[in-house]
mmCIF file of C-alpha atoms in Angstrom:
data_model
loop_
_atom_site.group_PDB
_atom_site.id
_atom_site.type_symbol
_atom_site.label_atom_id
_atom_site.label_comp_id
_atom_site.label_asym_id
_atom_site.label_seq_id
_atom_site.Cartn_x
_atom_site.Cartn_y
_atom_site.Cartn_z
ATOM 1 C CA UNK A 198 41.634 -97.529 57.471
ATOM 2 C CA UNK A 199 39.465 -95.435 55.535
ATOM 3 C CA UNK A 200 40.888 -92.529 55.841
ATOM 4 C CA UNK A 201 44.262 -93.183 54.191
ATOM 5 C CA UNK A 202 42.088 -94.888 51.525
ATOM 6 C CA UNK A 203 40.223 -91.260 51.257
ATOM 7 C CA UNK A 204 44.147 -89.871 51.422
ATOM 8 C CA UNK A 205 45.200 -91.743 48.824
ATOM 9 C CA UNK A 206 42.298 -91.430 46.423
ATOM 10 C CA UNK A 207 42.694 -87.391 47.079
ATOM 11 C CA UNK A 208 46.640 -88.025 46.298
ATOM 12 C CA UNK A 209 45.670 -89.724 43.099
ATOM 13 C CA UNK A 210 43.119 -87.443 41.443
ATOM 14 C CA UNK A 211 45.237 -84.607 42.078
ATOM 15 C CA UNK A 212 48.312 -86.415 40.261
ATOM 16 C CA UNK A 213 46.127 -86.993 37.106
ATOM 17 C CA UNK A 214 45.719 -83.484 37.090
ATOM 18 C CA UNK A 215 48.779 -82.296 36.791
ATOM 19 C CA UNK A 216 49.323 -85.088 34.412
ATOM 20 C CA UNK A 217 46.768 -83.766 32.420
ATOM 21 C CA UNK A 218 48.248 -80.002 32.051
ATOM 22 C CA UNK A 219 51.575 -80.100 32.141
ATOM 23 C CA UNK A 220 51.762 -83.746 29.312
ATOM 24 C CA UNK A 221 50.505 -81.975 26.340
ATOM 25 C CA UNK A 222 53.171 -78.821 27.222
ATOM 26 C CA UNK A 223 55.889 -81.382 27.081
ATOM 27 C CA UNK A 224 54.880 -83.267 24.191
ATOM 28 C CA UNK A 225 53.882 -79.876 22.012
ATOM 29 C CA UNK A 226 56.284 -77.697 23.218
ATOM 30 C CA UNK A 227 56.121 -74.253 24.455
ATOM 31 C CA UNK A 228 53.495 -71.714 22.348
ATOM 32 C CA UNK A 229 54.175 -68.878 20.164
ATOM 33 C CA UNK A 230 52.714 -66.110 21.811
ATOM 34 C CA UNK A 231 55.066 -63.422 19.443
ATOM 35 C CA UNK A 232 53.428 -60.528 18.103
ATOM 36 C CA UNK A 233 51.640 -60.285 14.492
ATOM 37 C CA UNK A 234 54.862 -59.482 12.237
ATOM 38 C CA UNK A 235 52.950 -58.965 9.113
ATOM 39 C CA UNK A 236 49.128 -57.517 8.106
ATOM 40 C CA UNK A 237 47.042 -55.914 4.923
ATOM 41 C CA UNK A 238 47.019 -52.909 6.660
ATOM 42 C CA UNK A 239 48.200 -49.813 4.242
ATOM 43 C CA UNK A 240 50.379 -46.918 5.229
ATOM 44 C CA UNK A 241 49.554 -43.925 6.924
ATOM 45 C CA UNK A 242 48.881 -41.026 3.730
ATOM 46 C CA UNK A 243 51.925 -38.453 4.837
ATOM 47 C CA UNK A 244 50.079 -35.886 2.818
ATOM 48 C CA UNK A 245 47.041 -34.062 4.337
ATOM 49 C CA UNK A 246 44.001 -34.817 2.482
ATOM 50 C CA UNK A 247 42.135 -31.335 1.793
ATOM 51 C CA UNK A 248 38.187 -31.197 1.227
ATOM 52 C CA UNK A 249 38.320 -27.916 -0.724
ATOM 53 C CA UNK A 250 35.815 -27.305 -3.412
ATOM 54 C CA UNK A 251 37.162 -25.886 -6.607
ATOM 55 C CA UNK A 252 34.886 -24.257 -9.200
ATOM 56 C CA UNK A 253 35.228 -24.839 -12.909
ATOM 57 C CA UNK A 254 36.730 -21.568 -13.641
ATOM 58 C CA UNK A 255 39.594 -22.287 -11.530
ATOM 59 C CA UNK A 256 40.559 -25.240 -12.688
ATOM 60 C CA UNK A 257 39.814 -24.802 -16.136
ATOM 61 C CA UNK A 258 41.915 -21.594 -15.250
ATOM 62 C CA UNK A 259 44.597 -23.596 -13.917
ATOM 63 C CA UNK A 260 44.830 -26.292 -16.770
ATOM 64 C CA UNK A 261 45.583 -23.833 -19.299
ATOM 65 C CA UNK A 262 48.522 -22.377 -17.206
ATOM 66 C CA UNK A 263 50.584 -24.983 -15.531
ATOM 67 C CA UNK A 264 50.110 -26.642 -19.549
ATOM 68 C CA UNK A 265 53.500 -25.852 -21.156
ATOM 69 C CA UNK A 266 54.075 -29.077 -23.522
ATOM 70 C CA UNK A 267 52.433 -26.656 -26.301
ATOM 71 C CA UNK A 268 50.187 -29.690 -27.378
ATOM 72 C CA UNK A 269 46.713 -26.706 -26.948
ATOM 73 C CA UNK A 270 46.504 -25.192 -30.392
ATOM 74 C CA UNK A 271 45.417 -21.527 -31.008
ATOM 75 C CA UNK A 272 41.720 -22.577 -31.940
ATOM 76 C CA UNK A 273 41.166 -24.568 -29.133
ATOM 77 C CA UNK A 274 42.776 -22.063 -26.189
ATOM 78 C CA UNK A 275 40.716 -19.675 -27.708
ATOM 79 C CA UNK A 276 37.804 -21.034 -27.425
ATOM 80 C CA UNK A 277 38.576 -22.580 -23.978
ATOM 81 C CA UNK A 278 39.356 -18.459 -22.833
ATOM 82 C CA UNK A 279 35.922 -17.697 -24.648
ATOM 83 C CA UNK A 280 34.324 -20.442 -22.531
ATOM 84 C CA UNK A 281 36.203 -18.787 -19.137
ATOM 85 C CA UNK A 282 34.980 -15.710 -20.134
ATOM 86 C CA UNK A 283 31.797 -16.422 -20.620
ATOM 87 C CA UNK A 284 31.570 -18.399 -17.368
ATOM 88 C CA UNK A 285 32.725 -15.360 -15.490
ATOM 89 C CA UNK A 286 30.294 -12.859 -17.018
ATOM 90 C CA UNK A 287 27.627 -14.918 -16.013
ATOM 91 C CA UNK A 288 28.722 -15.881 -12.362
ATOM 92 C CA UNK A 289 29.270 -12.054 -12.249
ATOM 93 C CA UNK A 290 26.424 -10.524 -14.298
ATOM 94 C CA UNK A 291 23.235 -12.100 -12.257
ATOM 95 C CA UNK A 292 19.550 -10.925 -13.602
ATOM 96 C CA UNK A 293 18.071 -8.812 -10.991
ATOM 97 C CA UNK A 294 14.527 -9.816 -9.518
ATOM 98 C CA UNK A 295 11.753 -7.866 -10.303
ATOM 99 C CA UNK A 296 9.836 -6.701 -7.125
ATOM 100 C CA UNK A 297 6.661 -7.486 -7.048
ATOM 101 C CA UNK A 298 5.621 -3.986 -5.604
ATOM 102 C CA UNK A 299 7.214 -2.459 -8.800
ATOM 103 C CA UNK A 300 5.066 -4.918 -11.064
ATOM 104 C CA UNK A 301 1.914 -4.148 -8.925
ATOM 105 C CA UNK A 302 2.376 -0.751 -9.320
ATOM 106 C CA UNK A 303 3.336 -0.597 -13.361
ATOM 107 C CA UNK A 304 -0.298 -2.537 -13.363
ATOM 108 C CA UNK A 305 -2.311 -0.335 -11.251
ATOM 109 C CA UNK A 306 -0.628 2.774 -13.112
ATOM 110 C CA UNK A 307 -1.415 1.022 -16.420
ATOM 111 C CA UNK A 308 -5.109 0.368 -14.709
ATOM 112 C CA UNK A 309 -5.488 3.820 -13.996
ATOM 113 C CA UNK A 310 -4.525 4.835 -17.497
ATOM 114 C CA UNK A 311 -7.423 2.900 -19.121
ATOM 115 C CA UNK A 312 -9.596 4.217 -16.825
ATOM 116 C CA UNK A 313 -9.247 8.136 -17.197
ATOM 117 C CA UNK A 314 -10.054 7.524 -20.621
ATOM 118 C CA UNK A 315 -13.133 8.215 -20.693
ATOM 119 C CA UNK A 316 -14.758 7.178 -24.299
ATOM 120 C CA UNK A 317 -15.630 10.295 -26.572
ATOM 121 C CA UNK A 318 -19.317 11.219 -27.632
ATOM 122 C CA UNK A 319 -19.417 12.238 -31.033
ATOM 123 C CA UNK A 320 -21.019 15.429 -31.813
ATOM 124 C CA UNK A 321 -24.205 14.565 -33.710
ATOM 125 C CA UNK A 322 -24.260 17.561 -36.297
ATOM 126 C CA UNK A 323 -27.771 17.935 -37.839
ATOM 127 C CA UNK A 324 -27.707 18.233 -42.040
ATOM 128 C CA UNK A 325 -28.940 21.657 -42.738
ATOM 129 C CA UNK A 326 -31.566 21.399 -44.898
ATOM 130 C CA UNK A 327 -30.626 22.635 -48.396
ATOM 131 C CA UNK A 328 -33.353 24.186 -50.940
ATOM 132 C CA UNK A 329 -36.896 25.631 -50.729
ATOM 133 C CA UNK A 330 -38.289 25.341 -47.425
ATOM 134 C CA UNK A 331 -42.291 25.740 -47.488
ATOM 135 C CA UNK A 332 -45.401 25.368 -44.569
ATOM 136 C CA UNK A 333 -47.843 22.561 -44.350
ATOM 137 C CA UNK A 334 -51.198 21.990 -42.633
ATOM 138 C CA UNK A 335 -51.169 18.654 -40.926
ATOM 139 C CA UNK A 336 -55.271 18.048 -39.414
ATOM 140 C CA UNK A 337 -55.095 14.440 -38.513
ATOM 141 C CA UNK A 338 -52.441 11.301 -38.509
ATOM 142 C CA UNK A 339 -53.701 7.545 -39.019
ATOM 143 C CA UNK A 340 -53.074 3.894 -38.820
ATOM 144 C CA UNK A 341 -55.424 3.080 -41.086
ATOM 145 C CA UNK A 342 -55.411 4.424 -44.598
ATOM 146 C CA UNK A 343 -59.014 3.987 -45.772
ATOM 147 C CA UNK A 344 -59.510 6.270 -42.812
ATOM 148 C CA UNK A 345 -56.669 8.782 -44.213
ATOM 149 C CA UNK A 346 -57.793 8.282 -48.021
ATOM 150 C CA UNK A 347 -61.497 9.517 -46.326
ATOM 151 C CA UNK A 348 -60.615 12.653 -45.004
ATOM 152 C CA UNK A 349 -58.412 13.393 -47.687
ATOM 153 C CA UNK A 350 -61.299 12.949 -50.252
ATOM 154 C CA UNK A 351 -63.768 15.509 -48.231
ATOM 155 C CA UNK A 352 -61.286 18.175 -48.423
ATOM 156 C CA UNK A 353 -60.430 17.677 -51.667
ATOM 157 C CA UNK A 354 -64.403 18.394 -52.270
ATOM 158 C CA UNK A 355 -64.235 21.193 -50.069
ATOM 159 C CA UNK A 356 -61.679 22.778 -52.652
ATOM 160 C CA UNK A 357 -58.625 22.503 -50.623
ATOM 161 C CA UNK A 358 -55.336 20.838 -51.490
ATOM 162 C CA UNK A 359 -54.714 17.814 -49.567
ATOM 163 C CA UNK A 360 -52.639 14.918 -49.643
ATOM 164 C CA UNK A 361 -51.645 11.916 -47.727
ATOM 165 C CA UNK A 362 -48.344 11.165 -46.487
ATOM 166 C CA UNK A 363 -47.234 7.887 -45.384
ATOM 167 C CA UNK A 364 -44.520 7.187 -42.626
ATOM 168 C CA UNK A 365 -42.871 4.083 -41.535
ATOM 169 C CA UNK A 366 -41.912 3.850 -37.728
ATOM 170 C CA UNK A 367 -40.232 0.992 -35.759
ATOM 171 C CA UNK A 368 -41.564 -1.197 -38.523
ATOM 172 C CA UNK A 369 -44.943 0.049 -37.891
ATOM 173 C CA UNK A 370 -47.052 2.151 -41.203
ATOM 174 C CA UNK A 371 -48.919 5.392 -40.645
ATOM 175 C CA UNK A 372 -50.676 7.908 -42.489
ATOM 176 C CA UNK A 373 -50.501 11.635 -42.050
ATOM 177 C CA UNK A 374 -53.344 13.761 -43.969
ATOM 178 C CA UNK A 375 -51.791 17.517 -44.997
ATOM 179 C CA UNK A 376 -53.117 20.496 -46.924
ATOM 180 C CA UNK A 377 -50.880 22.618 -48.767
ATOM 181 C CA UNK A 378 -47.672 23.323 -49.360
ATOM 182 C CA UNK A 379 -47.176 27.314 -48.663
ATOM 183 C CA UNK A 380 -44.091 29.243 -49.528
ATOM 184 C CA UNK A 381 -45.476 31.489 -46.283
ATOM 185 C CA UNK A 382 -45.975 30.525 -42.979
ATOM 186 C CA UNK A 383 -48.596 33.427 -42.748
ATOM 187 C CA UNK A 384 -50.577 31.990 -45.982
ATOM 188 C CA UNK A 385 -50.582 28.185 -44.196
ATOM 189 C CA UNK A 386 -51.738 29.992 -41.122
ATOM 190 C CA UNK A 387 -54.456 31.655 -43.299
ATOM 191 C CA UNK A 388 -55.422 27.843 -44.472
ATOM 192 C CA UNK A 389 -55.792 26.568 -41.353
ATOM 193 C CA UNK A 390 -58.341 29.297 -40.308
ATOM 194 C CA UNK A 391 -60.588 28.384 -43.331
ATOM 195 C CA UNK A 392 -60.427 24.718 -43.259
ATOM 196 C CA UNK A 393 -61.755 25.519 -38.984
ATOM 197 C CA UNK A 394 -64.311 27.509 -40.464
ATOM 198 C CA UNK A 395 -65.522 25.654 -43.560
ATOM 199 C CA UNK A 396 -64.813 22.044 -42.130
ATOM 200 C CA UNK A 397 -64.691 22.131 -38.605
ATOM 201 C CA UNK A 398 -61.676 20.569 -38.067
ATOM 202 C CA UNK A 399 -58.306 21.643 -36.067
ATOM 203 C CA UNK A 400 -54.813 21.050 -36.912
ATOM 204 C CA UNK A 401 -51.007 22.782 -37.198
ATOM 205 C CA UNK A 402 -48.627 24.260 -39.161
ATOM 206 C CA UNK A 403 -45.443 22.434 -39.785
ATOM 207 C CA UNK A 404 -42.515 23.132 -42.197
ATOM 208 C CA UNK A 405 -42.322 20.932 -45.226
ATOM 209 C CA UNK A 406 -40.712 18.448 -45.988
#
């Protein structure tokens, strides 16, 4: 008994599934499975694309020959072969480098120049002196001129011609006592014996002025 019932309920459940697949197919009808007919899909190019770069020469080059409609005036293709031209000197005519070994070099020759110069002394040529040249007695040479203006009083006394002299040194005054002038050094040496002798006092002879 229960197993036909089991039978049977097996029997059934299998019929609804069939039902189930095979009803909508009837109803509906069978599907399209055609291939797509139509899509946005363009062509295949039948010309080879090329990647080739083309300077401006060329096609500037190229413009002005394949252009035969005459519509380029005179002016205008002449200035556009001035422009070509111009472009090709320049693509052709590149400024060299200067090396740096030829710049280091110009500098250390240029160096080497100022160097050998070596600055010129200039010959210091003493002014001969011009006119009467006579001897003087010099017997003592002072800061201090009361002390200068003394001595030169006593020999003046004693009977022999003296005189002072002042000088001005690095800003700094002095006074130099002389006796003479002499046209002959022999006649100042002949002073300077008396005024040791009458005086006692030593000094020298010096030309004058």
């Amino acid at each position: 008994m229960h197993q036909r019932l089991k039978e049977r309920l097996v029997g059934a459940a299998v019929l609804v599934v069939i039902a189930v697949i095979f009803i909508p197919m009837l109803l509906t009808g069978p599907m399209d499975s055609g291939a797509i007919t139509k899509t946005n899909i363009p062509d295949r190019p039948t010309e080879k694309f090329s990647s080739k770069l083309i300077s401006v020469t060329d096609s500037i080059k190229a413009i002005v020959e394949t252009d035969e409609s005459g519509f380029i005036s005179d002016s205008v293709d002449g200035s556009m072969h001035g422009d070509i031209q111009q472009l090709t000197d320049v693509e052709e005519k590149t400024p060299d480098k200067p090396k740096a070994n030829e710049t280091v070099k110009t500098e250390s020759k240029a160096e080497t120049k100022i160097t050998d110069k070596k600055p010129q002394q200039k010959k210091i040529v003493k002014a001969k002196q011009v006119g009467l040249t006579a001897w003087v007695v010099q017997l003592g040479y002072f800061s201090n001129k009361l002390n200068a203006d003394k001595l030169n009083l006593n020999l003046r006394k004693a009977g022999f011609p003296a005189f002072v002299e002042p000088q001005i040194k690095k800003g700094e005054s002095s006074y130099r006592v002389r006796v003479g002038p002499e046209i002959l050094r022999a006649d100042a040496d002949a002073l300077l014996k008396k005024i040791k002798t009458k005086m006692k006092l030593d000094g020298i002879v010096l030309s004058y002025p």
